PDB file of N, CA, C and O in Angstrom:
ATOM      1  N   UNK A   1     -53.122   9.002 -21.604  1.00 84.00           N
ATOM      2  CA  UNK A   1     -52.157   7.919 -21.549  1.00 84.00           C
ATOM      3  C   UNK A   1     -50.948   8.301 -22.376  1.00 84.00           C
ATOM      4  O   UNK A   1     -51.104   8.889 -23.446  1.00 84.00           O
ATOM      5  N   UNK A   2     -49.794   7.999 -21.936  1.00 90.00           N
ATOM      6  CA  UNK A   2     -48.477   8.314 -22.621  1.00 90.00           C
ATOM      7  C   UNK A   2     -48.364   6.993 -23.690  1.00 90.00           C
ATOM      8  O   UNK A   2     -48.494   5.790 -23.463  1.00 90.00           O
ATOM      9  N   UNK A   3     -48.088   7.673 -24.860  1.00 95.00           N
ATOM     10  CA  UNK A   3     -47.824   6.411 -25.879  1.00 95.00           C
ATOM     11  C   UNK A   3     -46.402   6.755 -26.234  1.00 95.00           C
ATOM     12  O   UNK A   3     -46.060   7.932 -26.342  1.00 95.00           O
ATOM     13  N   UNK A   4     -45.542   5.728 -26.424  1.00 96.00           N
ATOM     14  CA  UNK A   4     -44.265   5.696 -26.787  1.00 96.00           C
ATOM     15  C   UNK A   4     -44.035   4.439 -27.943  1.00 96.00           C
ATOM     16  O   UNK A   4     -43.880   3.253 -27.652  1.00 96.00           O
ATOM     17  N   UNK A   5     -44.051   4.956 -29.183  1.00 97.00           N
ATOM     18  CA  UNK A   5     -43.775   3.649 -30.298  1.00 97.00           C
ATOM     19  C   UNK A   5     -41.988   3.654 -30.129  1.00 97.00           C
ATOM     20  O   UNK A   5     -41.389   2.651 -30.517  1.00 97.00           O
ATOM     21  N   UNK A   6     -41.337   4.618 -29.641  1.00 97.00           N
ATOM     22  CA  UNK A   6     -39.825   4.737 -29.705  1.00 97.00           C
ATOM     23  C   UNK A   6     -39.624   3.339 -28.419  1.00 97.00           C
ATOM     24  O   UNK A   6     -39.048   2.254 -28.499  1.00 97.00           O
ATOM     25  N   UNK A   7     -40.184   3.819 -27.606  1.00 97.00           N
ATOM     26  CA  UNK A   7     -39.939   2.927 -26.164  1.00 97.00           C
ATOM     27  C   UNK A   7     -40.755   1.587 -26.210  1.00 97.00           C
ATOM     28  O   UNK A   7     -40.414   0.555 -25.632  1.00 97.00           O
ATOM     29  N   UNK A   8     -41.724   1.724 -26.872  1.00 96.00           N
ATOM     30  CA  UNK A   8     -41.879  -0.221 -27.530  1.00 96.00           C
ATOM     31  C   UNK A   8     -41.167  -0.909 -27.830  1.00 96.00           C
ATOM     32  O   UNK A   8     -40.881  -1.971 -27.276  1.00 96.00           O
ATOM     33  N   UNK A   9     -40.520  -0.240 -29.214  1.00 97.00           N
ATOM     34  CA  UNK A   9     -39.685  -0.858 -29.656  1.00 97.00           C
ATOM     35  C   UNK A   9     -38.290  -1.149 -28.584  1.00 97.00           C
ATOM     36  O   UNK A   9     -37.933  -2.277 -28.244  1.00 97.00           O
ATOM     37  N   UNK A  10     -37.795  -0.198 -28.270  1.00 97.00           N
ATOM     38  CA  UNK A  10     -37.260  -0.574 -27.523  1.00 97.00           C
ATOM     39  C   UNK A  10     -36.885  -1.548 -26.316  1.00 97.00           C
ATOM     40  O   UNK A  10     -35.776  -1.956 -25.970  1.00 97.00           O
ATOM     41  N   UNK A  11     -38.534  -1.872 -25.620  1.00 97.00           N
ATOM     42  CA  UNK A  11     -38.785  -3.105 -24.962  1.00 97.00           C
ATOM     43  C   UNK A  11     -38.398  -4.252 -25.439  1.00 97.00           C
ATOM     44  O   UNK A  11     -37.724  -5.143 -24.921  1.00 97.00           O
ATOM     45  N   UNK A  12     -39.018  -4.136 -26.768  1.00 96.00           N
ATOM     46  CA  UNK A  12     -38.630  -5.709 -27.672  1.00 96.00           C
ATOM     47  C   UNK A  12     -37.523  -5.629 -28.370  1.00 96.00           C
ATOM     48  O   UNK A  12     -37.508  -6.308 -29.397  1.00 96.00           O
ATOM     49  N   UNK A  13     -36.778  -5.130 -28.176  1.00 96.00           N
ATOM     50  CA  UNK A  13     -35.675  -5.081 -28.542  1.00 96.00           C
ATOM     51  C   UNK A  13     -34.520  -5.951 -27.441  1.00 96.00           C
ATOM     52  O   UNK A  13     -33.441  -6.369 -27.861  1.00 96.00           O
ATOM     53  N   UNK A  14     -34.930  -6.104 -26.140  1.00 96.00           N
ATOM     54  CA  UNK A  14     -34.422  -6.933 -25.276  1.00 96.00           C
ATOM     55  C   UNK A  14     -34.877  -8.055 -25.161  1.00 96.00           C
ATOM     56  O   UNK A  14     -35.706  -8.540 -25.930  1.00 96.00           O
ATOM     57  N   UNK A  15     -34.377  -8.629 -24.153  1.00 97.00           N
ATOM     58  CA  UNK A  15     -34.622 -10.294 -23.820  1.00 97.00           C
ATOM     59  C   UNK A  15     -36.044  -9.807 -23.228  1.00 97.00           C
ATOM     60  O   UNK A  15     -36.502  -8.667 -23.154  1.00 97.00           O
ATOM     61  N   UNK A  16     -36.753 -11.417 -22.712  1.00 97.00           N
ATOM     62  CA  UNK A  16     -37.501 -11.492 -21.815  1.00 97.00           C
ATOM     63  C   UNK A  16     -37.097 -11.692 -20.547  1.00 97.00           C
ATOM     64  O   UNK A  16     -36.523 -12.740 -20.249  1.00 97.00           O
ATOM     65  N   UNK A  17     -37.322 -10.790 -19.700  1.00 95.00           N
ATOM     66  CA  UNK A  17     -37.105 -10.443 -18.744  1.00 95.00           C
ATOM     67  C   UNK A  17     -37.872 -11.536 -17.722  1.00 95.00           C
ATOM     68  O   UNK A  17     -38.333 -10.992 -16.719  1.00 95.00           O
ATOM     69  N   UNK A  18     -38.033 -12.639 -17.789  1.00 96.00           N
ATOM     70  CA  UNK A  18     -38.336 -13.742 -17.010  1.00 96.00           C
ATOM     71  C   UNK A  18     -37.828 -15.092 -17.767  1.00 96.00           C
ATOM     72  O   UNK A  18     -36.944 -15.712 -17.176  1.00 96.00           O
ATOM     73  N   UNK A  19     -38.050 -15.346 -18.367  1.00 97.00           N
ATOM     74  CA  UNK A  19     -36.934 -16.423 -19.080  1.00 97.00           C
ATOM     75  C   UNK A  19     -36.025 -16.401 -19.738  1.00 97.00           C
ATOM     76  O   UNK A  19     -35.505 -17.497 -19.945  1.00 97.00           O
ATOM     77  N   UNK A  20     -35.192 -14.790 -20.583  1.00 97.00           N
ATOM     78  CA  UNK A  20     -34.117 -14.222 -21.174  1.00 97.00           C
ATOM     79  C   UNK A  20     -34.538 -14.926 -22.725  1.00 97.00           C
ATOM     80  O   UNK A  20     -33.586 -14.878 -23.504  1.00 97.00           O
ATOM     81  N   UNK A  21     -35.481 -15.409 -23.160  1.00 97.00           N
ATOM     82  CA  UNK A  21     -35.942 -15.634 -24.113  1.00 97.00           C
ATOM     83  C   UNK A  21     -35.979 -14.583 -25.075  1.00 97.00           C
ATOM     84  O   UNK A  21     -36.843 -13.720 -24.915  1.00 97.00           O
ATOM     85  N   UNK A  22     -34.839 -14.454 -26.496  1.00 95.00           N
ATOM     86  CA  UNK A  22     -35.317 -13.160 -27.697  1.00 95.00           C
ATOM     87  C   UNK A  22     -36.069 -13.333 -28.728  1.00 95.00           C
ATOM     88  O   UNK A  22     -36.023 -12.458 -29.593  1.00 95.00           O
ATOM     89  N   UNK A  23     -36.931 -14.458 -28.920  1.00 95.00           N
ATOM     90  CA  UNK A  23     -37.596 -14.356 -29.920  1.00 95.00           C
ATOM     91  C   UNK A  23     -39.450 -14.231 -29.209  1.00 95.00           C
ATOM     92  O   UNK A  23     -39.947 -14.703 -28.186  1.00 95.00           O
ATOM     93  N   UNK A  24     -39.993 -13.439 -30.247  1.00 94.00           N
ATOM     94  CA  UNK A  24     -41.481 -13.370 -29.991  1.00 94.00           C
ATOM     95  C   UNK A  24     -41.751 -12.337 -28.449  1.00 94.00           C
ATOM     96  O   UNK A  24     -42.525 -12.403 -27.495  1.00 94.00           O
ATOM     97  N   UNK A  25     -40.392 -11.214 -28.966  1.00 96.00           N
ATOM     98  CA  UNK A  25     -40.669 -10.225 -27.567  1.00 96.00           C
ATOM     99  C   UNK A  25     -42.415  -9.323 -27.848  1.00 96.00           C
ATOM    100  O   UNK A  25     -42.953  -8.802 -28.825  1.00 96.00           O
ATOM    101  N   UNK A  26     -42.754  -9.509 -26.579  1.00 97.00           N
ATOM    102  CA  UNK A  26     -43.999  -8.201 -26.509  1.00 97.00           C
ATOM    103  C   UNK A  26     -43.496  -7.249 -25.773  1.00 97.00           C
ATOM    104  O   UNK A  26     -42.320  -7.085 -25.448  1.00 97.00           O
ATOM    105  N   UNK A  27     -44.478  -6.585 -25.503  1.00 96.00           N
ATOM    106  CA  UNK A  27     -44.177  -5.567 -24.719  1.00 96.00           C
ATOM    107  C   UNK A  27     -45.726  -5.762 -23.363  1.00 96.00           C
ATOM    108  O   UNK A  27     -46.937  -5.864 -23.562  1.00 96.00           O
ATOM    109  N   UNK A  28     -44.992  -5.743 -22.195  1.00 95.00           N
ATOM    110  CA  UNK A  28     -46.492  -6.148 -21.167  1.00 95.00           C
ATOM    111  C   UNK A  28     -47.012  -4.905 -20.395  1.00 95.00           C
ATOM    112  O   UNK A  28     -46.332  -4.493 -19.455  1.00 95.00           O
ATOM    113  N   UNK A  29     -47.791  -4.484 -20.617  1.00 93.00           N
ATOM    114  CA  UNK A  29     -47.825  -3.389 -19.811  1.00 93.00           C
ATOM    115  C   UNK A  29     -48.245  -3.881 -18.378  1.00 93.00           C
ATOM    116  O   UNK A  29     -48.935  -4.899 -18.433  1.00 93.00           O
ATOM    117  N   UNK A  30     -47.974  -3.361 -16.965  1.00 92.00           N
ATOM    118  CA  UNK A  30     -47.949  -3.335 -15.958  1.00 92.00           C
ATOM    119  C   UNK A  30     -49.142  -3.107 -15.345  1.00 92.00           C
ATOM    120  O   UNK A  30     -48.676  -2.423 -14.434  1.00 92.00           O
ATOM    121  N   UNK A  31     -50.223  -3.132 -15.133  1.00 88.00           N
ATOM    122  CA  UNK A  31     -51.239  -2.330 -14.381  1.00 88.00           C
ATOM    123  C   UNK A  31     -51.155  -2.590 -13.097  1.00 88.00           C
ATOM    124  O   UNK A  31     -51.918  -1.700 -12.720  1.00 88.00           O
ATOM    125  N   UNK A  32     -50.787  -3.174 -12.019  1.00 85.00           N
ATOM    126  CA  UNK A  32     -50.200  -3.068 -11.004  1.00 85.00           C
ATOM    127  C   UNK A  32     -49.388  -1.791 -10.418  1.00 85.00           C
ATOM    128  O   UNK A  32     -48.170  -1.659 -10.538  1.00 85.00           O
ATOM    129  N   UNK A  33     -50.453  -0.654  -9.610  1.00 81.00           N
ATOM    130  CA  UNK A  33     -49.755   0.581  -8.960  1.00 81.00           C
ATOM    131  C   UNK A  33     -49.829   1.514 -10.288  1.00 81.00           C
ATOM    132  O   UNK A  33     -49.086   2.492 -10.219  1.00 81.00           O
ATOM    133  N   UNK A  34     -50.788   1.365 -11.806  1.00 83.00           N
ATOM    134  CA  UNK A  34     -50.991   2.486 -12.816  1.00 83.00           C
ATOM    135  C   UNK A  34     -51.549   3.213 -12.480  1.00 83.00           C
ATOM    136  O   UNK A  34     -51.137   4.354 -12.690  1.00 83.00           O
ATOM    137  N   UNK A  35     -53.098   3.000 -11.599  1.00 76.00           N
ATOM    138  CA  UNK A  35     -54.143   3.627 -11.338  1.00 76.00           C
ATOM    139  C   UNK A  35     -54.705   3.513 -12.486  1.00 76.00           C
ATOM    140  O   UNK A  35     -55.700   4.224 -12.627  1.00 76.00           O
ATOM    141  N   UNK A  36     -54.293   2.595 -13.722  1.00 75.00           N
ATOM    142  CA  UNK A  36     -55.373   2.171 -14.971  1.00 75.00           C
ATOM    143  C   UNK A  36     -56.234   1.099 -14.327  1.00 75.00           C
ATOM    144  O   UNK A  36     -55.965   0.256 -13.472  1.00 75.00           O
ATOM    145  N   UNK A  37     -57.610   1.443 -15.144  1.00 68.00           N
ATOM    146  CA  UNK A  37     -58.595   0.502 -14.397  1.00 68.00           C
ATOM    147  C   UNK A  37     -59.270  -0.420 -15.506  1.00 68.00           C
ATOM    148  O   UNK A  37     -59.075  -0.080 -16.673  1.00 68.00           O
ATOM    149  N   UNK A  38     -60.126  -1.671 -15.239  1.00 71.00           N
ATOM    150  CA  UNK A  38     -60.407  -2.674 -16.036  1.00 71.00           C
ATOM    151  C   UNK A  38     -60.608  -1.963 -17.427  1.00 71.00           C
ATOM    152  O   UNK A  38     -61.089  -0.846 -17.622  1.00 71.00           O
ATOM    153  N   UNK A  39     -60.134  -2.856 -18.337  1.00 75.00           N
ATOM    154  CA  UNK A  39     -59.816  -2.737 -20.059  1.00 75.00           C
ATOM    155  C   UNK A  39     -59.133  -1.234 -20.127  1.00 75.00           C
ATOM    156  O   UNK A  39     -59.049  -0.649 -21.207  1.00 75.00           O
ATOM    157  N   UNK A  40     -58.711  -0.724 -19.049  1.00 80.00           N
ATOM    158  CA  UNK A  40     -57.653   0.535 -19.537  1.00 80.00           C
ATOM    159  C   UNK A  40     -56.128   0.076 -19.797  1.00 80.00           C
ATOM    160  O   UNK A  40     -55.711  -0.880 -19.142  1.00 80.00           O
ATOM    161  N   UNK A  41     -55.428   0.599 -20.557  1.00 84.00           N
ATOM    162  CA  UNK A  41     -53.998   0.084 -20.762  1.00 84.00           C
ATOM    163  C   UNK A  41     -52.979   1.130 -19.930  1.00 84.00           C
ATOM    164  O   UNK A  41     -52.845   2.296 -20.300  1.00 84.00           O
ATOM    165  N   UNK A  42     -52.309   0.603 -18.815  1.00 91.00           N
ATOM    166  CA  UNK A  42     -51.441   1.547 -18.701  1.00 91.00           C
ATOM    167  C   UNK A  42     -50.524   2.486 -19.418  1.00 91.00           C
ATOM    168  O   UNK A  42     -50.382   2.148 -20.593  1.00 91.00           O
ATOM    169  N   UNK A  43     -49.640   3.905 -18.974  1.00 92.00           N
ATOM    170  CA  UNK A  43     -48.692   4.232 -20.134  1.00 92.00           C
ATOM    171  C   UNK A  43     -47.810   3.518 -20.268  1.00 92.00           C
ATOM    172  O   UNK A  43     -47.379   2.890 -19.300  1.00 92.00           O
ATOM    173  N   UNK A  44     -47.219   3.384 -21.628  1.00 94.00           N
ATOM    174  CA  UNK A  44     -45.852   2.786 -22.151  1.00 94.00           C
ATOM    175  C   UNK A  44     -44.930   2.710 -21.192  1.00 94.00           C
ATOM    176  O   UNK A  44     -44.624   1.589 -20.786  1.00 94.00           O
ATOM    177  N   UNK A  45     -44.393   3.703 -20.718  1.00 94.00           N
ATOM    178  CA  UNK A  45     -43.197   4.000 -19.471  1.00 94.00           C
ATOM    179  C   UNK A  45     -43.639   2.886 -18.484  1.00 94.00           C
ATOM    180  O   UNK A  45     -42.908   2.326 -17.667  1.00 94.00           O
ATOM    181  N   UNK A  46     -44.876   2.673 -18.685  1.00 94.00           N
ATOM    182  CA  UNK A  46     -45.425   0.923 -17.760  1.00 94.00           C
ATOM    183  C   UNK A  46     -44.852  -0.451 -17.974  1.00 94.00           C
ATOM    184  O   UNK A  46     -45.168  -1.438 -17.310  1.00 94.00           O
ATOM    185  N   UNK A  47     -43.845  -0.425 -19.114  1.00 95.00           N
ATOM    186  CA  UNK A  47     -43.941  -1.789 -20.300  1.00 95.00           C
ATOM    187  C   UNK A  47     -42.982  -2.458 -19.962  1.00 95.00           C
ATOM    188  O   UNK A  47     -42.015  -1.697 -20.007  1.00 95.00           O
ATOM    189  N   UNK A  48     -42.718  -3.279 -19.699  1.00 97.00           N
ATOM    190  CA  UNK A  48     -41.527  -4.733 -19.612  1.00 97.00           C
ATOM    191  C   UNK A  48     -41.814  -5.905 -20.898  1.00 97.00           C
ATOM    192  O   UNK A  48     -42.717  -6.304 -21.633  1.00 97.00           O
ATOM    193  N   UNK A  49     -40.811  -6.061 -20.685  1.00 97.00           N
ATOM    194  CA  UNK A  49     -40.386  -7.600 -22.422  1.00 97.00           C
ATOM    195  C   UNK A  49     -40.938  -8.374 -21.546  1.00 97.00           C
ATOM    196  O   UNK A  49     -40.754  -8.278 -20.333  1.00 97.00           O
ATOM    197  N   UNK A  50     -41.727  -9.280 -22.157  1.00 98.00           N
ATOM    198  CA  UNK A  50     -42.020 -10.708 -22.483  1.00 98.00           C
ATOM    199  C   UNK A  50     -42.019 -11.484 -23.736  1.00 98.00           C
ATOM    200  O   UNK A  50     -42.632 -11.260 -24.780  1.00 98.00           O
ATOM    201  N   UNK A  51     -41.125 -12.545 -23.396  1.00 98.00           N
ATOM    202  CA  UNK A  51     -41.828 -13.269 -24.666  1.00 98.00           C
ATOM    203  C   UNK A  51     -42.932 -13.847 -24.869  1.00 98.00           C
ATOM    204  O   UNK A  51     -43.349 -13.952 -23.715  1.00 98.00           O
ATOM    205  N   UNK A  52     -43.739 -14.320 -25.557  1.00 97.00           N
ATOM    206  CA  UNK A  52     -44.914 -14.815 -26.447  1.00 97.00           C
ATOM    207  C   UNK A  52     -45.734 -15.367 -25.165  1.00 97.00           C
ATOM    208  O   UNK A  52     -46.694 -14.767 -24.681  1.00 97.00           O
ATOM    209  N   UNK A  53     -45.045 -17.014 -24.521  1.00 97.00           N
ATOM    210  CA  UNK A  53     -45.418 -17.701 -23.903  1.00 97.00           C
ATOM    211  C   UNK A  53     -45.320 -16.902 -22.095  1.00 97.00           C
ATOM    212  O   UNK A  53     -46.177 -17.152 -21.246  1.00 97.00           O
ATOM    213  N   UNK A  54     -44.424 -16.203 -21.900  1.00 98.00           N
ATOM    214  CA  UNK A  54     -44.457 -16.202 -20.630  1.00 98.00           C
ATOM    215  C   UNK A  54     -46.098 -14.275 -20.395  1.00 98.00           C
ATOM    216  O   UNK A  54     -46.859 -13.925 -19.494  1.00 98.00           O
ATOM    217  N   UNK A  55     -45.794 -13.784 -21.673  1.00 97.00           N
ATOM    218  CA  UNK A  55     -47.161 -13.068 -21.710  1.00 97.00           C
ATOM    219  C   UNK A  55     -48.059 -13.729 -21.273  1.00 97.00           C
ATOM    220  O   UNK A  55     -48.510 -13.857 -20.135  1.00 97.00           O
ATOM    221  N   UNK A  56     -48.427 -14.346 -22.638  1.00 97.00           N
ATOM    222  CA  UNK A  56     -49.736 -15.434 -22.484  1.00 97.00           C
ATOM    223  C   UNK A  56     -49.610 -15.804 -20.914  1.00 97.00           C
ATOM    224  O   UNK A  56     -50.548 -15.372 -20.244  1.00 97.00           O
ATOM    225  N   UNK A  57     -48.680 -16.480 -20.249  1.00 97.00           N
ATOM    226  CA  UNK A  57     -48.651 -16.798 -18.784  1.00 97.00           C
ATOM    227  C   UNK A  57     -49.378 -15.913 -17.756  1.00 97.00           C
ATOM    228  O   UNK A  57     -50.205 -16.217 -16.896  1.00 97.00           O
ATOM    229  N   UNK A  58     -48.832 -14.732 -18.092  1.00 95.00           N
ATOM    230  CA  UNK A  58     -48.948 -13.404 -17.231  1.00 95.00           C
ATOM    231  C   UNK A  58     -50.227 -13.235 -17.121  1.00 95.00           C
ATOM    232  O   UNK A  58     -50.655 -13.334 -15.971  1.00 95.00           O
ATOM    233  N   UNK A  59     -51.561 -12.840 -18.575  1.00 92.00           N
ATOM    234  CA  UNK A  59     -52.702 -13.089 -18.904  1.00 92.00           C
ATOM    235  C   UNK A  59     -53.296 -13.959 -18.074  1.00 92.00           C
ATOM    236  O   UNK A  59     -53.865 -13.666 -17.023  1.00 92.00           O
ATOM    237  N   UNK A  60     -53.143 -15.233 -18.628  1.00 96.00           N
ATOM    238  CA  UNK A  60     -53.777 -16.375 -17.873  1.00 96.00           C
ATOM    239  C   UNK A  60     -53.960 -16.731 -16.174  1.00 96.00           C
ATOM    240  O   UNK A  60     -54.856 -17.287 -15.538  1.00 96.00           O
ATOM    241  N   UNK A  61     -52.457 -16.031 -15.738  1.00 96.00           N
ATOM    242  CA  UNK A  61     -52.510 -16.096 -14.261  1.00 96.00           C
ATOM    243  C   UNK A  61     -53.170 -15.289 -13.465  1.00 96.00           C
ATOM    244  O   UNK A  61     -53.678 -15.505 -12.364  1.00 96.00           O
ATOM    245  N   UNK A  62     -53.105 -13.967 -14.361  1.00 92.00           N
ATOM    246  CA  UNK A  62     -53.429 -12.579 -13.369  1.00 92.00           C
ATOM    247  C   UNK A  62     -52.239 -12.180 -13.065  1.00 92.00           C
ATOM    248  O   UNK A  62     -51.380 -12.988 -12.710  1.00 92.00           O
ATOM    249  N   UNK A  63     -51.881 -10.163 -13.209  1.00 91.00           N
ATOM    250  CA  UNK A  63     -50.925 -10.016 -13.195  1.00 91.00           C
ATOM    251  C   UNK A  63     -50.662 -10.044 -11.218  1.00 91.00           C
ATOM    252  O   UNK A  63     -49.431 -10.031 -11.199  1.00 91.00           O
ATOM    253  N   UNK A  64     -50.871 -10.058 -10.500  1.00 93.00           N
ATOM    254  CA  UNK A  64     -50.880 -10.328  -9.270  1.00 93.00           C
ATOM    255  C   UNK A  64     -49.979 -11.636  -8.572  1.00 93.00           C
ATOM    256  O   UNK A  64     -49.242 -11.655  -7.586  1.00 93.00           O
ATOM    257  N   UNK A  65     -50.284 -12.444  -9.303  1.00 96.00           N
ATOM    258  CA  UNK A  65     -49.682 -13.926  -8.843  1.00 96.00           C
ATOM    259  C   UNK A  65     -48.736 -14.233  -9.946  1.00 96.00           C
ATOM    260  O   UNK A  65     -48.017 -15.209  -9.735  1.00 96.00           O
ATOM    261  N   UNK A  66     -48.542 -13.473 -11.335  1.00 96.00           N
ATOM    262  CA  UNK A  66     -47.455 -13.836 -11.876  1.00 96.00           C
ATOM    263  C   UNK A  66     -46.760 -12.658 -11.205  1.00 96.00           C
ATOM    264  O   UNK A  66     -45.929 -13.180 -10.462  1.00 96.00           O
ATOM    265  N   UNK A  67     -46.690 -11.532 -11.106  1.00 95.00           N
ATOM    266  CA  UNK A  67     -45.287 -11.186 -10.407  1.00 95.00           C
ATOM    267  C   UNK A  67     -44.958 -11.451  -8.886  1.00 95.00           C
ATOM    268  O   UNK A  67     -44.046 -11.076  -8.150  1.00 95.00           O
ATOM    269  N   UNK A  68     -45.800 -12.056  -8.757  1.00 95.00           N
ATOM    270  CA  UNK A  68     -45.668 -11.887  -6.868  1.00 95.00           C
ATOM    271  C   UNK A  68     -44.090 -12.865  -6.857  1.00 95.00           C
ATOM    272  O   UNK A  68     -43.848 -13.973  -7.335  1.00 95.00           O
ATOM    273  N   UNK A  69     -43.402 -12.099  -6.255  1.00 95.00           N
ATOM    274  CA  UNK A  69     -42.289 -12.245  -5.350  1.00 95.00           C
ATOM    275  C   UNK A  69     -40.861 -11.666  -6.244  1.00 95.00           C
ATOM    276  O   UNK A  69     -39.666 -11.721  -5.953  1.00 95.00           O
ATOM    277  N   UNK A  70     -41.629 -11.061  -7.527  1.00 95.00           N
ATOM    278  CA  UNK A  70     -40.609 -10.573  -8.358  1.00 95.00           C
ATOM    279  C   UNK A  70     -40.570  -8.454  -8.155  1.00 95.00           C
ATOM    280  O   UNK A  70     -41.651  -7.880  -8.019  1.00 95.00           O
ATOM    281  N   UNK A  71     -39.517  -7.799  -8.168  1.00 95.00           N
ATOM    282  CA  UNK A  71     -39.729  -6.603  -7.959  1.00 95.00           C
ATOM    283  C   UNK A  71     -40.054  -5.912  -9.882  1.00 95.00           C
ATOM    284  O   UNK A  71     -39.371  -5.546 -10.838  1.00 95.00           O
ATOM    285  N   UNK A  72     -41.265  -6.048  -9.590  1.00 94.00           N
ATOM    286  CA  UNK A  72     -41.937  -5.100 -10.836  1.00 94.00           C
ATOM    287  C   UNK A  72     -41.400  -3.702 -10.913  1.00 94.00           C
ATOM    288  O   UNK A  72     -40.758  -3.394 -11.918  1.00 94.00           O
ATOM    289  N   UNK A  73     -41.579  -2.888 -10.032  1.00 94.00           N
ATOM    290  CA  UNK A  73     -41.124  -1.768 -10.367  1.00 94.00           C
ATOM    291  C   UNK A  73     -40.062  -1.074 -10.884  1.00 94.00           C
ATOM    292  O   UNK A  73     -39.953   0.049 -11.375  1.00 94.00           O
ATOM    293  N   UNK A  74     -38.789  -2.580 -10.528  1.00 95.00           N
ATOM    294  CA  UNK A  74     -37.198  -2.076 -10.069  1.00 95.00           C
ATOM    295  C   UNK A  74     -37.086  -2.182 -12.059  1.00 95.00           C
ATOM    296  O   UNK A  74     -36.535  -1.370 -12.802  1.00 95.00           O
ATOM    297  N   UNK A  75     -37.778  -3.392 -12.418  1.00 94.00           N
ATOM    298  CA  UNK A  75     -37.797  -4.205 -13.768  1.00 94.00           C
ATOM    299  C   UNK A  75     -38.588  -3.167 -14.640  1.00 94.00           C
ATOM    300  O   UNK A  75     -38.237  -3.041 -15.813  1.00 94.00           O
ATOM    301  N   UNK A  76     -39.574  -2.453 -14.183  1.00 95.00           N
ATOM    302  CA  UNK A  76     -39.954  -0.974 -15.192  1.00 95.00           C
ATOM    303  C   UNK A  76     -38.768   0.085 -15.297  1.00 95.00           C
ATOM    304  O   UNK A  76     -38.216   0.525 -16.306  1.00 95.00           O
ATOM    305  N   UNK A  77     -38.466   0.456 -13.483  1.00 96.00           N
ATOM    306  CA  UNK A  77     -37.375   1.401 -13.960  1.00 96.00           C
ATOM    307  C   UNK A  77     -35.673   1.103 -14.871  1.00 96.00           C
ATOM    308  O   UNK A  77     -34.832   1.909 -15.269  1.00 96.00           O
ATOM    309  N   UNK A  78     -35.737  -0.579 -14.929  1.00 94.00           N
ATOM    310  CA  UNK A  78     -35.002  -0.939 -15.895  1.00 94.00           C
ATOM    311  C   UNK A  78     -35.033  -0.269 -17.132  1.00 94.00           C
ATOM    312  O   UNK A  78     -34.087   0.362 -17.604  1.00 94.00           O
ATOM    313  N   UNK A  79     -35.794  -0.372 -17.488  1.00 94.00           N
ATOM    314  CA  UNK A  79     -36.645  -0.466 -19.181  1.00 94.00           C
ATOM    315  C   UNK A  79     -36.602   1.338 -19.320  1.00 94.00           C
ATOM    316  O   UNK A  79     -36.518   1.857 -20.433  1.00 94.00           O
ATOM    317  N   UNK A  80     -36.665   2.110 -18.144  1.00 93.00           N
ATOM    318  CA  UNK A  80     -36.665   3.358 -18.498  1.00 93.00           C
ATOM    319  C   UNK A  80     -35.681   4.235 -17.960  1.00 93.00           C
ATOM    320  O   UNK A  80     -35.668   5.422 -18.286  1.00 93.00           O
TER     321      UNK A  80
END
């Protein structure tokens, strides 16, 4: 797995990228199209901002139905 503490930070260093929210940024990793599999973490170069609450959202929903109809990938190659 690629670890990037430079490119973390960097994630949270922006808004949240679903509500433009800057406080309480994470960093979400993507597993959608990683080929990481249950309790694996995708690489960093995977990671988009969230804040606190819309994480927790992401979690709770499944990442499947929280991004559905949003382009995930276009929003990673943002970030990188």
């Amino acid at each position: 797995r690629w670890k990037s503490p430079a490119h973390r930070a960097f994630v949270r260093s922006r808004a949240c990228c679903i509500c433009g929210s800057t406080a309480g940024l994470e960093c979400a990793h993507v597993r959608i199209g990683s080929g990481a599999g249950v309790g694996q973490k995708p690489d960093d170069w995977r990671c988009v901002g969230l804040c606190r609450d819309c994480h927790q959202e992401q979690h709770q929903t499944g990442e499947r139905t929280f991004w559905q109809g949003r382009d995930i990938e276009g929003l990673i190659a943002a970030y990188n």
